[in-house]
Amino acid sequence: MTPGNPAREVPPAMTTVTERDVLRDALGLLKDREQVAERLLESSAKHSFDPETELDWAAPIEEGKWFWPPELVSLYDTPLWRKMSEEQRMDLARHEAASLASLGIWFEIILMQLLVRHIYDKSVTSNHVRYALTEIADECRHSMMFAKMIQKGGAPSYPVPRLYHNLARVLKTVSTTPGSFAATLLGEEILDWMQRLTFPDERVQTLVRGVTRIHVVEEARHVRYAREELRRQMVTAPAWERELTRVSCGEAARVFSTCFVNPKVYENVGLDRREAVAQVRASGHRTEVMQNGAKRLTDFLDDIGVLQGVGRRLWKSSGLLA
Ligand SMILES: [Fe+2]
Ligand SMILES: [Fe+2]
């Protein structure tokens, strides 16, 4: 907590207009917010990438290399997987990589709108707003990079089902600030966990390793920004908003796990869609992968009071929380 009269010690660039921000001033939270953003801006200046020039897009696809580590492919270690040829498994990995990249672009487009809404009423000269703009610029490059990777791999893009596409239209227009940051973390942390296993993996295509490496480096800052903001929000937001965050975050986890891999990938590699979906659902390995991927996030959400009551039950029904 800031000693003396905290409101007077906050530089003019950091003062904002809402009553809740006055409360945050008093708690020293805006100062903390500015310091976090300053560090993130410094790190962005040092470690940001232009995928256009950083990656060799003209290099041919490598024979015998995976587009996604096999252990992270949804059907891995199921009876169906054991019946598939190596070629069919690699083909499924290529389609799942395209499906996950499509999901990533969907999230990033939603996130860009949430960030734009988040800064709309804030001081334009603050570090916090400047960092949000930096993150939006990162996400613009990421979405173009993912789209290019999909095209290069030769699999189609995989949109989420129409219902969820439209539900997200509502979410990105009306969600509250803590709800937005909780959804952001959900979109970022699980895919990030998978990408951390992908970029060092020598069995994987060089291009995919490059894409995931860039994403992991830049995404670490996004996760920090969203976590710090959500932590502050869960201290200062009114009770109804905190409760709404718990429920909406649990529902988002449910939608997330449903949309994670588009089942059309199974059809596109010549498998029976129903059978494949049923085997993925029954797979102990897959449950473990998804729960391990979510662990860092669920520990954090639990710590700041998001995983309680109905919200916690929704998380459990998503299969992402043991
Ligand atoms: Fe991104
Ligand atoms: Fe991000």
Tab-separated table of C-alpha atoms and ligand atoms in Angstrom, residues 111 139 188 219 222, ligand 2:
chain	number	residue	atom	x	y	z
A	111	LEU	CA	-8.937	-10.607	-27.301
A	139	GLU	CA	-1.792	-10.435	-31.644
A	188	GLU	CA	-3.722	-18.214	-23.724
A	219	GLU	CA	2.648	-14.719	-24.938
A	222	HIS	CA	0.363	-11.313	-22.277
B	2	FE	FE	-1.784	-13.290	-26.426
